[in-house]
Short mmCIF file of C-alpha atoms in Angstrom, two decimals:
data_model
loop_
_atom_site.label_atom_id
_atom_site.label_comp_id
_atom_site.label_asym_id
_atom_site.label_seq_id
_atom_site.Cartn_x
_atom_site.Cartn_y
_atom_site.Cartn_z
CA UNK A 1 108.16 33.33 127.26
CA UNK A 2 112.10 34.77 128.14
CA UNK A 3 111.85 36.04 124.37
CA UNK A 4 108.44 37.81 124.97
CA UNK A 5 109.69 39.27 128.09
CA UNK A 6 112.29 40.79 126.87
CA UNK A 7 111.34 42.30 123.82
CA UNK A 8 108.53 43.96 126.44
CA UNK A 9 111.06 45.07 128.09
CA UNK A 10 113.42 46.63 124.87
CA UNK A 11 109.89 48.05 123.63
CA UNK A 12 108.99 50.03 127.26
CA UNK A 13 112.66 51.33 127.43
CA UNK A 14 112.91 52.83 123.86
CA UNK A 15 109.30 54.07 124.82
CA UNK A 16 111.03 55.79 127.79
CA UNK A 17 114.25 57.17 125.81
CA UNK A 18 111.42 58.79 123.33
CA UNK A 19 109.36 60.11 125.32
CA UNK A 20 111.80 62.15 127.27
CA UNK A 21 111.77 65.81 126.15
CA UNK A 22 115.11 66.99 124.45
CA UNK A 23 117.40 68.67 127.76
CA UNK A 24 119.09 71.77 127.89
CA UNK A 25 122.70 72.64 127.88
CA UNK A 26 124.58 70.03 129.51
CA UNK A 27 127.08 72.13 131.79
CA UNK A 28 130.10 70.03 131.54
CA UNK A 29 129.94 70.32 127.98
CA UNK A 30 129.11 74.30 127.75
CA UNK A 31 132.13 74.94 129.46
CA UNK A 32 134.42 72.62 128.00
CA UNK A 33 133.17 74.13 124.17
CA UNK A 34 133.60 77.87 126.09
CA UNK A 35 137.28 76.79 126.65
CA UNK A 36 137.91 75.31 123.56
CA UNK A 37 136.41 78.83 121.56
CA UNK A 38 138.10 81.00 123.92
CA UNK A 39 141.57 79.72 123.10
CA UNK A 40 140.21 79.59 119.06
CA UNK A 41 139.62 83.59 119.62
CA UNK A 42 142.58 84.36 121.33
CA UNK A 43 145.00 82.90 118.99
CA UNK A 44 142.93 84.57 116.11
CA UNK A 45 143.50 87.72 117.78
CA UNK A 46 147.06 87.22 118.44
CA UNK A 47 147.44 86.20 114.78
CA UNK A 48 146.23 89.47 114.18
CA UNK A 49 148.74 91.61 116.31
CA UNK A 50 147.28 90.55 119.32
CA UNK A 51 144.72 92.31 121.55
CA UNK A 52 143.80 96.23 121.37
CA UNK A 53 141.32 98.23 122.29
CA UNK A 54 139.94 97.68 118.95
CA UNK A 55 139.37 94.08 119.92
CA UNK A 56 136.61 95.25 122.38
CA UNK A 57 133.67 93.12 121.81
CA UNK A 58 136.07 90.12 121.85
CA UNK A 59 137.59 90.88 125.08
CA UNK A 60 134.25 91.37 126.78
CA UNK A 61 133.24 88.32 125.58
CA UNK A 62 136.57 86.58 127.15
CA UNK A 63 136.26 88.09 130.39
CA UNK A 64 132.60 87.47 130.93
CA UNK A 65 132.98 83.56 129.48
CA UNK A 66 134.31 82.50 132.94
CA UNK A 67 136.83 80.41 131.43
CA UNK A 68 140.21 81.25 133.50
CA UNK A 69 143.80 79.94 132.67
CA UNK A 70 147.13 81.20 131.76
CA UNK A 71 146.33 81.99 127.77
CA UNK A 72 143.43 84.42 128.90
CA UNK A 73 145.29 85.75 131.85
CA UNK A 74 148.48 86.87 129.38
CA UNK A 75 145.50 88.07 126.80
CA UNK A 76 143.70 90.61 129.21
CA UNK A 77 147.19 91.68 130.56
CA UNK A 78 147.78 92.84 127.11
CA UNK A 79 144.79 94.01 126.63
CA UNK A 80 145.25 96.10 129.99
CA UNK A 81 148.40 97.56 128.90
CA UNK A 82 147.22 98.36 125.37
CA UNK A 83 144.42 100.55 126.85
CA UNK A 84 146.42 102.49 129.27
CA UNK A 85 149.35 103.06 126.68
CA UNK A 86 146.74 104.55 123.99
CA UNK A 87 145.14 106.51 127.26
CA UNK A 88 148.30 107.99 127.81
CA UNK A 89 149.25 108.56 124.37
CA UNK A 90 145.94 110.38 123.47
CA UNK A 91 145.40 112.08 126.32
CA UNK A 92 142.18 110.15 127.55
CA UNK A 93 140.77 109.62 123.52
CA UNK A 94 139.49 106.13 122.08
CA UNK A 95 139.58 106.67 118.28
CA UNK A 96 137.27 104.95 115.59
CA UNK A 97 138.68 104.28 111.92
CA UNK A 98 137.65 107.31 109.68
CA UNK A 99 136.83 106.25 106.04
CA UNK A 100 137.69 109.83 104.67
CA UNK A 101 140.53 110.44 106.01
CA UNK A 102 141.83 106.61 106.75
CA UNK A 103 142.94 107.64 109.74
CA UNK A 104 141.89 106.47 113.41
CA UNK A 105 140.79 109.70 114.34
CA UNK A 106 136.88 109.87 115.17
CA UNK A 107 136.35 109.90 118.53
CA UNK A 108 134.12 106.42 119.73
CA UNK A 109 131.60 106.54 122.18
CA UNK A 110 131.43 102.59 120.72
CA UNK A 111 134.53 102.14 122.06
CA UNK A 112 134.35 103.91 125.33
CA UNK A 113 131.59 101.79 126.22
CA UNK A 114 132.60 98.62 125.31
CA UNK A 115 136.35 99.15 126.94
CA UNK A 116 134.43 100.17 129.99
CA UNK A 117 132.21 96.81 130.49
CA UNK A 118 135.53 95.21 129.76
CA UNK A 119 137.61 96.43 132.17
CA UNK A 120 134.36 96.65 134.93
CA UNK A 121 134.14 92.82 134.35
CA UNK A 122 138.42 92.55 134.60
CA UNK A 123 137.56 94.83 138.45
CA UNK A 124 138.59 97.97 137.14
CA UNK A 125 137.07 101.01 137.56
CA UNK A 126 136.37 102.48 134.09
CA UNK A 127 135.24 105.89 135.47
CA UNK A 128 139.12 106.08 137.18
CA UNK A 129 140.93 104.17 134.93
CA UNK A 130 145.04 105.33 134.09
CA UNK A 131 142.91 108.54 135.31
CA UNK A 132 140.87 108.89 132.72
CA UNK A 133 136.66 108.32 132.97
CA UNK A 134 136.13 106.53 130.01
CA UNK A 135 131.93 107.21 131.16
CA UNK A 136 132.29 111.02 131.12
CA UNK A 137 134.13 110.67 127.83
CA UNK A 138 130.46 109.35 126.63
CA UNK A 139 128.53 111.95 128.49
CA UNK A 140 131.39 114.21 126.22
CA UNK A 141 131.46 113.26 122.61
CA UNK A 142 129.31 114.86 120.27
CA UNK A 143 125.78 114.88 120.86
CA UNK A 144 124.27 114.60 117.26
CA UNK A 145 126.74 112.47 115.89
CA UNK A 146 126.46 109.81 118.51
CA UNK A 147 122.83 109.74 118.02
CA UNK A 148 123.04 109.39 113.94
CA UNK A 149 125.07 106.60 114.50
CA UNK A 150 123.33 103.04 113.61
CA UNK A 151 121.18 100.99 115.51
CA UNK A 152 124.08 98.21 116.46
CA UNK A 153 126.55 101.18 117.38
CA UNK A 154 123.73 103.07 119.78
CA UNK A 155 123.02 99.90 121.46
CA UNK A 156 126.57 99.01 122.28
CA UNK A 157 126.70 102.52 123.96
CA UNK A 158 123.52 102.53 125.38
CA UNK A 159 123.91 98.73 127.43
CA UNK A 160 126.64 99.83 129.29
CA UNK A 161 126.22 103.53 129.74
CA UNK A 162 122.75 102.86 131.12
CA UNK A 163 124.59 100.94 134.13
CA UNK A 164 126.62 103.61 134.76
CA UNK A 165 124.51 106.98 134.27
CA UNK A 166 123.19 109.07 136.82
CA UNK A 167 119.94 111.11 137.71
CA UNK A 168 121.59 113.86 135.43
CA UNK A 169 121.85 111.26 132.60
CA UNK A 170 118.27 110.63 131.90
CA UNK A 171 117.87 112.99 128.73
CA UNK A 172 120.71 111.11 126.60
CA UNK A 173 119.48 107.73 128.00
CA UNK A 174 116.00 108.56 126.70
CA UNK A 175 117.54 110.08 123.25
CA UNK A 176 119.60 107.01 122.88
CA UNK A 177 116.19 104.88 123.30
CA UNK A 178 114.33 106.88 120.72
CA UNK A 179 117.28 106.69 118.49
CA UNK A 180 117.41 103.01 118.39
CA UNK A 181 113.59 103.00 118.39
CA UNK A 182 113.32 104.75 114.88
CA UNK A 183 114.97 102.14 113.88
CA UNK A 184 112.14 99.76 114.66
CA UNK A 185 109.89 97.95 111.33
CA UNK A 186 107.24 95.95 111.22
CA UNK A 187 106.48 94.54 107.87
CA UNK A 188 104.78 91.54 106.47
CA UNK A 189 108.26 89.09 106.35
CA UNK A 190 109.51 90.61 109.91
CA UNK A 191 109.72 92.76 112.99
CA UNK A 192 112.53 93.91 114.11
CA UNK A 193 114.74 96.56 114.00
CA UNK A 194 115.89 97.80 110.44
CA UNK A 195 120.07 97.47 109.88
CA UNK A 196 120.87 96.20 106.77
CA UNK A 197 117.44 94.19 106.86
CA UNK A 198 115.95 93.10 109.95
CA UNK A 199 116.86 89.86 111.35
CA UNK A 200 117.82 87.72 114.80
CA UNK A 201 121.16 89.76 113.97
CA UNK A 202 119.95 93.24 114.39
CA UNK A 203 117.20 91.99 117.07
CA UNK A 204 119.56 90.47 119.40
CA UNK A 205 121.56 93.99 119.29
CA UNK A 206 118.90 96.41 120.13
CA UNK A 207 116.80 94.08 122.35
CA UNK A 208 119.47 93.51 124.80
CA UNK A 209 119.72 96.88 125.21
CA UNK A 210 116.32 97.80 125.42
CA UNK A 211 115.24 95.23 127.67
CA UNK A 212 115.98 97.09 131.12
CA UNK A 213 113.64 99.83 129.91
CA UNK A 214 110.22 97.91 129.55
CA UNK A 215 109.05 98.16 132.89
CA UNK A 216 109.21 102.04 132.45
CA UNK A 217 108.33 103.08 128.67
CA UNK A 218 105.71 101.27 126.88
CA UNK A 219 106.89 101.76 123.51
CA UNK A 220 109.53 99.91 123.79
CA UNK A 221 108.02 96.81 126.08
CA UNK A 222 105.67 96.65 122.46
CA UNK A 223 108.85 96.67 120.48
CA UNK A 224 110.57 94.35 122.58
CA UNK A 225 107.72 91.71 123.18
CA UNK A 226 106.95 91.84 119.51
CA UNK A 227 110.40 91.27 118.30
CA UNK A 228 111.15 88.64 120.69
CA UNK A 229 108.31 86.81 119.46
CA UNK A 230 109.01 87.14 115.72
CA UNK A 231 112.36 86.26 116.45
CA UNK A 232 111.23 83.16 118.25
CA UNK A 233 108.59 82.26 115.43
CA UNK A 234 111.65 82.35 112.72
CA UNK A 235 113.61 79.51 114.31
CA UNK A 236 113.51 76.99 111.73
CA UNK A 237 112.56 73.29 111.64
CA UNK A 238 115.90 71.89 112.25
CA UNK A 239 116.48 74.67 115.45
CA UNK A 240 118.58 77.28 113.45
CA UNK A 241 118.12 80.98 112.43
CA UNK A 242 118.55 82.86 109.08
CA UNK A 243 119.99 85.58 108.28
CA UNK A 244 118.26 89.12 107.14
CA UNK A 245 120.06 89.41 103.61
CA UNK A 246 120.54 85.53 102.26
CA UNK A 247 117.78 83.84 103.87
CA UNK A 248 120.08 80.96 105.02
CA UNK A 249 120.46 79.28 108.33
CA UNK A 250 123.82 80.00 109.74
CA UNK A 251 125.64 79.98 112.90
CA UNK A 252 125.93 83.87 113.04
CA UNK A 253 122.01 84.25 113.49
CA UNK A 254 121.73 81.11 115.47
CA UNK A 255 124.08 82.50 117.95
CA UNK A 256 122.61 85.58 117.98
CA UNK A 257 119.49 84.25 118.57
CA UNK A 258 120.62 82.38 121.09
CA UNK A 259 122.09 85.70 123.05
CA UNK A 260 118.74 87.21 122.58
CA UNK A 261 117.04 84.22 124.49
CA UNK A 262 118.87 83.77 127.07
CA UNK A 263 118.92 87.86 127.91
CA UNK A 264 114.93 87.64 127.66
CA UNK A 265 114.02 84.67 129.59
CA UNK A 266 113.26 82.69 126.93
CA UNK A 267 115.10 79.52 127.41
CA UNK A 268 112.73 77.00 125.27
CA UNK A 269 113.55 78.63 122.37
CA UNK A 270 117.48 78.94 123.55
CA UNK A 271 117.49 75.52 124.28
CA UNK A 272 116.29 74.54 120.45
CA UNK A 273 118.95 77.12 119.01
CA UNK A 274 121.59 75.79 121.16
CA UNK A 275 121.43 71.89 119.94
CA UNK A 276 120.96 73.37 115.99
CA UNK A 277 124.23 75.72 117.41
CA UNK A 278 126.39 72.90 118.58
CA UNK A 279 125.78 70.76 115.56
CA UNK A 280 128.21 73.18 113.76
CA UNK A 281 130.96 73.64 116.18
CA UNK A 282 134.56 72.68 115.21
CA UNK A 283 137.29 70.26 117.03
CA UNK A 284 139.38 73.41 117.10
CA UNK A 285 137.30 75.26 118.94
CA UNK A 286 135.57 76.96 116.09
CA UNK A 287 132.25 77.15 114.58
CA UNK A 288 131.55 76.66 111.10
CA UNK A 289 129.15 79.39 109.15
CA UNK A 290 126.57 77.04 107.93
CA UNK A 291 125.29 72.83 108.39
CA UNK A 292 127.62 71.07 105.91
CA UNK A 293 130.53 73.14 106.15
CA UNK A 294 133.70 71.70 108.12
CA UNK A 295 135.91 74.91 107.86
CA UNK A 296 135.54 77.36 110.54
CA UNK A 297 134.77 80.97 110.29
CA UNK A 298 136.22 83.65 112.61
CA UNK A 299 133.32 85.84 112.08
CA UNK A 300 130.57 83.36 113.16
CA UNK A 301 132.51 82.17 115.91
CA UNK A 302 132.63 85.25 117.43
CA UNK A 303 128.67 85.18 117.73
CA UNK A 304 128.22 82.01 118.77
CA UNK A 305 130.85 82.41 120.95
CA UNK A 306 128.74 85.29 122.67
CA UNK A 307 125.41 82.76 122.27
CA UNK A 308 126.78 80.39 124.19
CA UNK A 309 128.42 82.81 127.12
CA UNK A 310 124.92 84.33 127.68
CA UNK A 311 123.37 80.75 128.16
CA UNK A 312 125.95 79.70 130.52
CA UNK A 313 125.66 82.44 132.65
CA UNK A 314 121.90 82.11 132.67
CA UNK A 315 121.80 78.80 133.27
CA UNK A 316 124.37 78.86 135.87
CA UNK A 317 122.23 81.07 137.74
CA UNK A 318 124.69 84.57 137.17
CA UNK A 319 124.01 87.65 135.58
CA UNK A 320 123.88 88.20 132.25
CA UNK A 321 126.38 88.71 130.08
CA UNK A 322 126.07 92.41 129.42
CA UNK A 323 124.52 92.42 133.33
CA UNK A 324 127.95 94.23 135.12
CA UNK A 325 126.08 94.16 138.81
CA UNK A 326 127.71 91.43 139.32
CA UNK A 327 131.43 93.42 138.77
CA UNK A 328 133.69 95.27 141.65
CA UNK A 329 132.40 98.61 140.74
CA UNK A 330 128.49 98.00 141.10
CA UNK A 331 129.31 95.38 144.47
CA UNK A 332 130.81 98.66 145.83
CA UNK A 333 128.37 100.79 145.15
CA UNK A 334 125.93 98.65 146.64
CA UNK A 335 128.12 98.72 149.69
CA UNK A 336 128.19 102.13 149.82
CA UNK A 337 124.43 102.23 150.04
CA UNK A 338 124.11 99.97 152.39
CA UNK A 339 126.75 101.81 154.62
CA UNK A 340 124.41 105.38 153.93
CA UNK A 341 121.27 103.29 154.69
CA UNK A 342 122.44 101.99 158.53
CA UNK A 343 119.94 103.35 160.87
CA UNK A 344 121.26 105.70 163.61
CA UNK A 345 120.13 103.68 166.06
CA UNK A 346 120.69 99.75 165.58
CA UNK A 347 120.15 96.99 167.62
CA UNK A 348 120.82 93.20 167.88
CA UNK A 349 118.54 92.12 165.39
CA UNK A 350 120.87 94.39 163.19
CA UNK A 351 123.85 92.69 163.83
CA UNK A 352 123.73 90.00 160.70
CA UNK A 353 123.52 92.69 158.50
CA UNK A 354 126.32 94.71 159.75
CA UNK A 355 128.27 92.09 159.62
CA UNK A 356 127.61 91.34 156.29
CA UNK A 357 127.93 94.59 155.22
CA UNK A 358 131.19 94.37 156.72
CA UNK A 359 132.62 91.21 154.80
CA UNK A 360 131.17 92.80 151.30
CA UNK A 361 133.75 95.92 152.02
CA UNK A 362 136.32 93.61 153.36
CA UNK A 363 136.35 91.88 150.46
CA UNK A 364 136.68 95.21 148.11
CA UNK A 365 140.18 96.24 146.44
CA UNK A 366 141.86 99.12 147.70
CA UNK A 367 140.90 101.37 145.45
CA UNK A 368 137.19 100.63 145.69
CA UNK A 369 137.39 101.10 149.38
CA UNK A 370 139.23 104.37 148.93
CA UNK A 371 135.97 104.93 146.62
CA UNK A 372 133.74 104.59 149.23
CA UNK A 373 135.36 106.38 151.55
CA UNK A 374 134.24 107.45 155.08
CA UNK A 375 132.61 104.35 156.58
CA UNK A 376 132.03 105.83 160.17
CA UNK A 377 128.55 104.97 159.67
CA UNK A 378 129.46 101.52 159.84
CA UNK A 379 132.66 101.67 162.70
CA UNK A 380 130.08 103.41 164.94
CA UNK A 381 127.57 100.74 164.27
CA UNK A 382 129.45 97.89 165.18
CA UNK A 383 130.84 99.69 167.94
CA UNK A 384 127.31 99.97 169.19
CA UNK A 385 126.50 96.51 168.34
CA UNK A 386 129.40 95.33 170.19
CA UNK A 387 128.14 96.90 173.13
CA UNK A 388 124.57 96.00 173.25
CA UNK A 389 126.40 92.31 172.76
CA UNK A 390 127.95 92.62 175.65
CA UNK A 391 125.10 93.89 177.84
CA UNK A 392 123.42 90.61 177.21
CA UNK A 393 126.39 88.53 178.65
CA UNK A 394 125.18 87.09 182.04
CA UNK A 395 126.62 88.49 185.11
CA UNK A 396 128.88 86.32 188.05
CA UNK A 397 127.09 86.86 191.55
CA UNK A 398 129.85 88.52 193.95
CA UNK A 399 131.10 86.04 197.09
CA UNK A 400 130.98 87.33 200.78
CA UNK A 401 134.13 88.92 200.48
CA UNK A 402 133.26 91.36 197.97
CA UNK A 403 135.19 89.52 194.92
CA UNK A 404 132.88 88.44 191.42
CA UNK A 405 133.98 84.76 192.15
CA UNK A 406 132.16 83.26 194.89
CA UNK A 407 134.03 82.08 198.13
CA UNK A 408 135.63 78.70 197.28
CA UNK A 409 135.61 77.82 200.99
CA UNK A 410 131.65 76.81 200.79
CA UNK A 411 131.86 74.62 197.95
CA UNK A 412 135.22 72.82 199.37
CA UNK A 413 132.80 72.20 203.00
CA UNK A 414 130.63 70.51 200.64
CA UNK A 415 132.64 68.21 198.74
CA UNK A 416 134.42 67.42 201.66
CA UNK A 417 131.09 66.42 203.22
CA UNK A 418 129.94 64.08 200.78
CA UNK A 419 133.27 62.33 199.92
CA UNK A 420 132.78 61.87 204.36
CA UNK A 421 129.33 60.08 203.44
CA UNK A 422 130.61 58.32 200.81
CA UNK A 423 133.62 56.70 202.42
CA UNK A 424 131.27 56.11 205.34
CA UNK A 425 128.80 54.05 203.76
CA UNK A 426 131.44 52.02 202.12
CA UNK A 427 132.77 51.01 205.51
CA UNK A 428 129.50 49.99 206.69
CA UNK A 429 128.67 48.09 203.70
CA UNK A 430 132.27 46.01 203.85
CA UNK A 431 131.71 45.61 207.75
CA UNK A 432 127.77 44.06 207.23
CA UNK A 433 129.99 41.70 204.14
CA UNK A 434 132.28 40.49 207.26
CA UNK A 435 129.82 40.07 209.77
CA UNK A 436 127.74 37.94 207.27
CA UNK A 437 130.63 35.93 206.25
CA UNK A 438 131.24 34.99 210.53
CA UNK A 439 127.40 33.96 210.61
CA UNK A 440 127.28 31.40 208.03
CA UNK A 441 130.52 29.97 209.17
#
């Protein structure tokens, strides 16, 4: 009967462990891989010279992992100081290699935008940065040959200079969509977008950049829904993606893939690309390229590396990982517009929210206060605030002689008067004792 009983119970717990759906991400082990990748990238870069503005996509992806500690600190110092000293040196230019004249001399609205969501996520200002506005330099460079560029390079620029543009701004953000939309395909073996084949590759690019604009041009939510969904209908059996030109799953296109699904919402599919994703990351931190190999690959690591930050932050609940709203500059302009939208009249029920408005600028550098500029709107608010406050305080009734406190020579009468009664019906109550006591004796 024991036996029986407990092979029941073995049978209804493996029962249990099966029928438990596979989990996503655990946390703990997301970040600890994150910190383990970051230092495989940094040393890779350092191997390499060490960090540049070249290094662009790899720095964003450093500062927006979340993993702090002294290696990454003395990376994006260097990184910092690279950028200013090739600022100063140029006069404000970020060059691109030129294959005909093998030079560094082609001016890179690529680079321009990627430095800037770096140093936005570092809490710089890339519009004031060593005094140069790296956005404006965008707005600058050549009109036609930033839109001939390919689909990869036009969705770099347009991700982050979408963030930043103004009303003025709409024309080239609109040109930059329909660039990257003629790049669109669909075809009996895909949909996608067309760069060197389509793929989760190429998808993941121009997808995350497109994405803000579906709510406001319908051609591209129909490009974007039907991409996503191709792209989520390619995952193979074992969780992994393939690439466009090989056919063969890999952690390049997993990663990729797994960027893409995390930026869209879909997190089944990232969670089934994540597990295939993890099977081929490295003790040192790396990733190998495809299931059976045990030597990393820089190239793949890189893209898994960006996989994986985009389903941390998502599943931690932050932005995104090309989302800057999050940064210095975009908390400060929100400030600002909260500031320009106090009423000129407020009252209590206002006072939360100027307070809070308060602590948001408070906790701004100098130089994004100095950005922001008059607050007066906000002084003269709490000023006003402070005095309705008061107003509400209750007021102390003035004595006889004229005085807010009351005469003291009242309430001493009274306690005097009862500690009278007191001590007099003490007496009486110890004289009845005695007078008892004499009777029965």
């Amino acid at each position: 009967m024991k036996k029986r009983m407990l092979s029941l119970v073995l049978a209804f717990a493996l029962l249990c462990i099966f029928a438990v759906p596979a989990q996503a991400a655990d946390g703990a082990g997301t970040a600890a891989q994150l910190e383990k990748t970051t230092g495989y990238l940094i040393s890779y870069v350092e191997d390499a010279g060490g960090p540049t503005y070249l290094n662009d996509t790899t720095t964003l992806f450093i500062v927006r992992s979340g993993v702090q500690n002294e290696q990454v600190t003395a990376y994006t110092d260097a990184f910092l100081q690279n950028v200013q000293q090739t600022l100063s040196k140029t006069g404000g230019k970020l060059y691109a290699y030129n294959s005909a004249t093998h030079l560094y001399d082609i001016e890179s609205p690529v680079y321009y935008a990627n430095v800037s969501a770096a140093l936005a996520g570092l809490g710089y200002d890339p519009t004031d940065f060593a005094g140069y506005d790296l956005i404006e330099s965008i707005r600058s460079c050549d009109r036609s040959a930033m839109l001939s560029l390919d689909c990869i390079s036009l969705s770099y620029i347009l991700t982050t200079f979408s963030q930043f543009a103004d009303a003025s701004d709409e024309a080239l953000l609109n040109e930059l969509i329909d660039a990257i939309l003629s790049s669109y395909r669909e075809t009996e073996e895909a949909v996608g977008f067309d760069y060197w084949g389509i793929g989760p590759d190429n998808n993941q690019r121009c997808v995350t950049a497109l994405l803000p604009f579906t709510g406001t041009r319908a051609d591209v939510k129909e490009a974007v829904e039907k991409t996503i969904a191709w792209t989520v209908g390619a995952i193979d059996e074992s969780g992994f993606l393939h690439d466009s030109y090989a056919d063969q799953a890999n952690a390049d296109s997993t990663g990729r893939g797994l960027s893409l699904f995390s930026a869209a919402g879909e997190m089944e599919a990232a969670d089934t690309v994540y597990r295939a994703l993890m099977t081929l990351a490295l003790e040192n931190g790396g990733f190998a390229y495809q299931p059976g190999q045990q030597y990393d690959n820089a190239y793949a690591t890189g893209d898994a590396y960006e996989g994986l930050i985009h389903y941390a932050r998502v599943n931690a609940g932050e932005t995104a990982l090309y989302d800057l709203s999050d940064t210095a500059y975009f908390r400060a302009e929100e400030v600002k517009a909260q500031i320009a939208a106090i009423p000129d009249t407020v009252t209590l029920d206002d006072q939360d929210g100027i307070a809070a408005i308060r602590a948001a600028y408070d906790a701004l550098s100098p130089h994004f206060k100095a950005k922001i500029g008059d607050i007066s709107r906000l002084t003269d608010a709490e000023a006003a605030i402070e005095k309705l406050a008061a107003a509400q305080l209750p007021t102390v009734p003035e004595g006889p002689s004229g005085t807010e406190s009351p005469d003291t020579g009242d309430s001493n009468t009274a306690v005097f008067a009862a500690a009278a009664c007191i001590i007099s019906a003490l007496a009486a109550f110890v004289l009845r004792r005695k007078l008892l006591a004499g009777h029965i004796r």
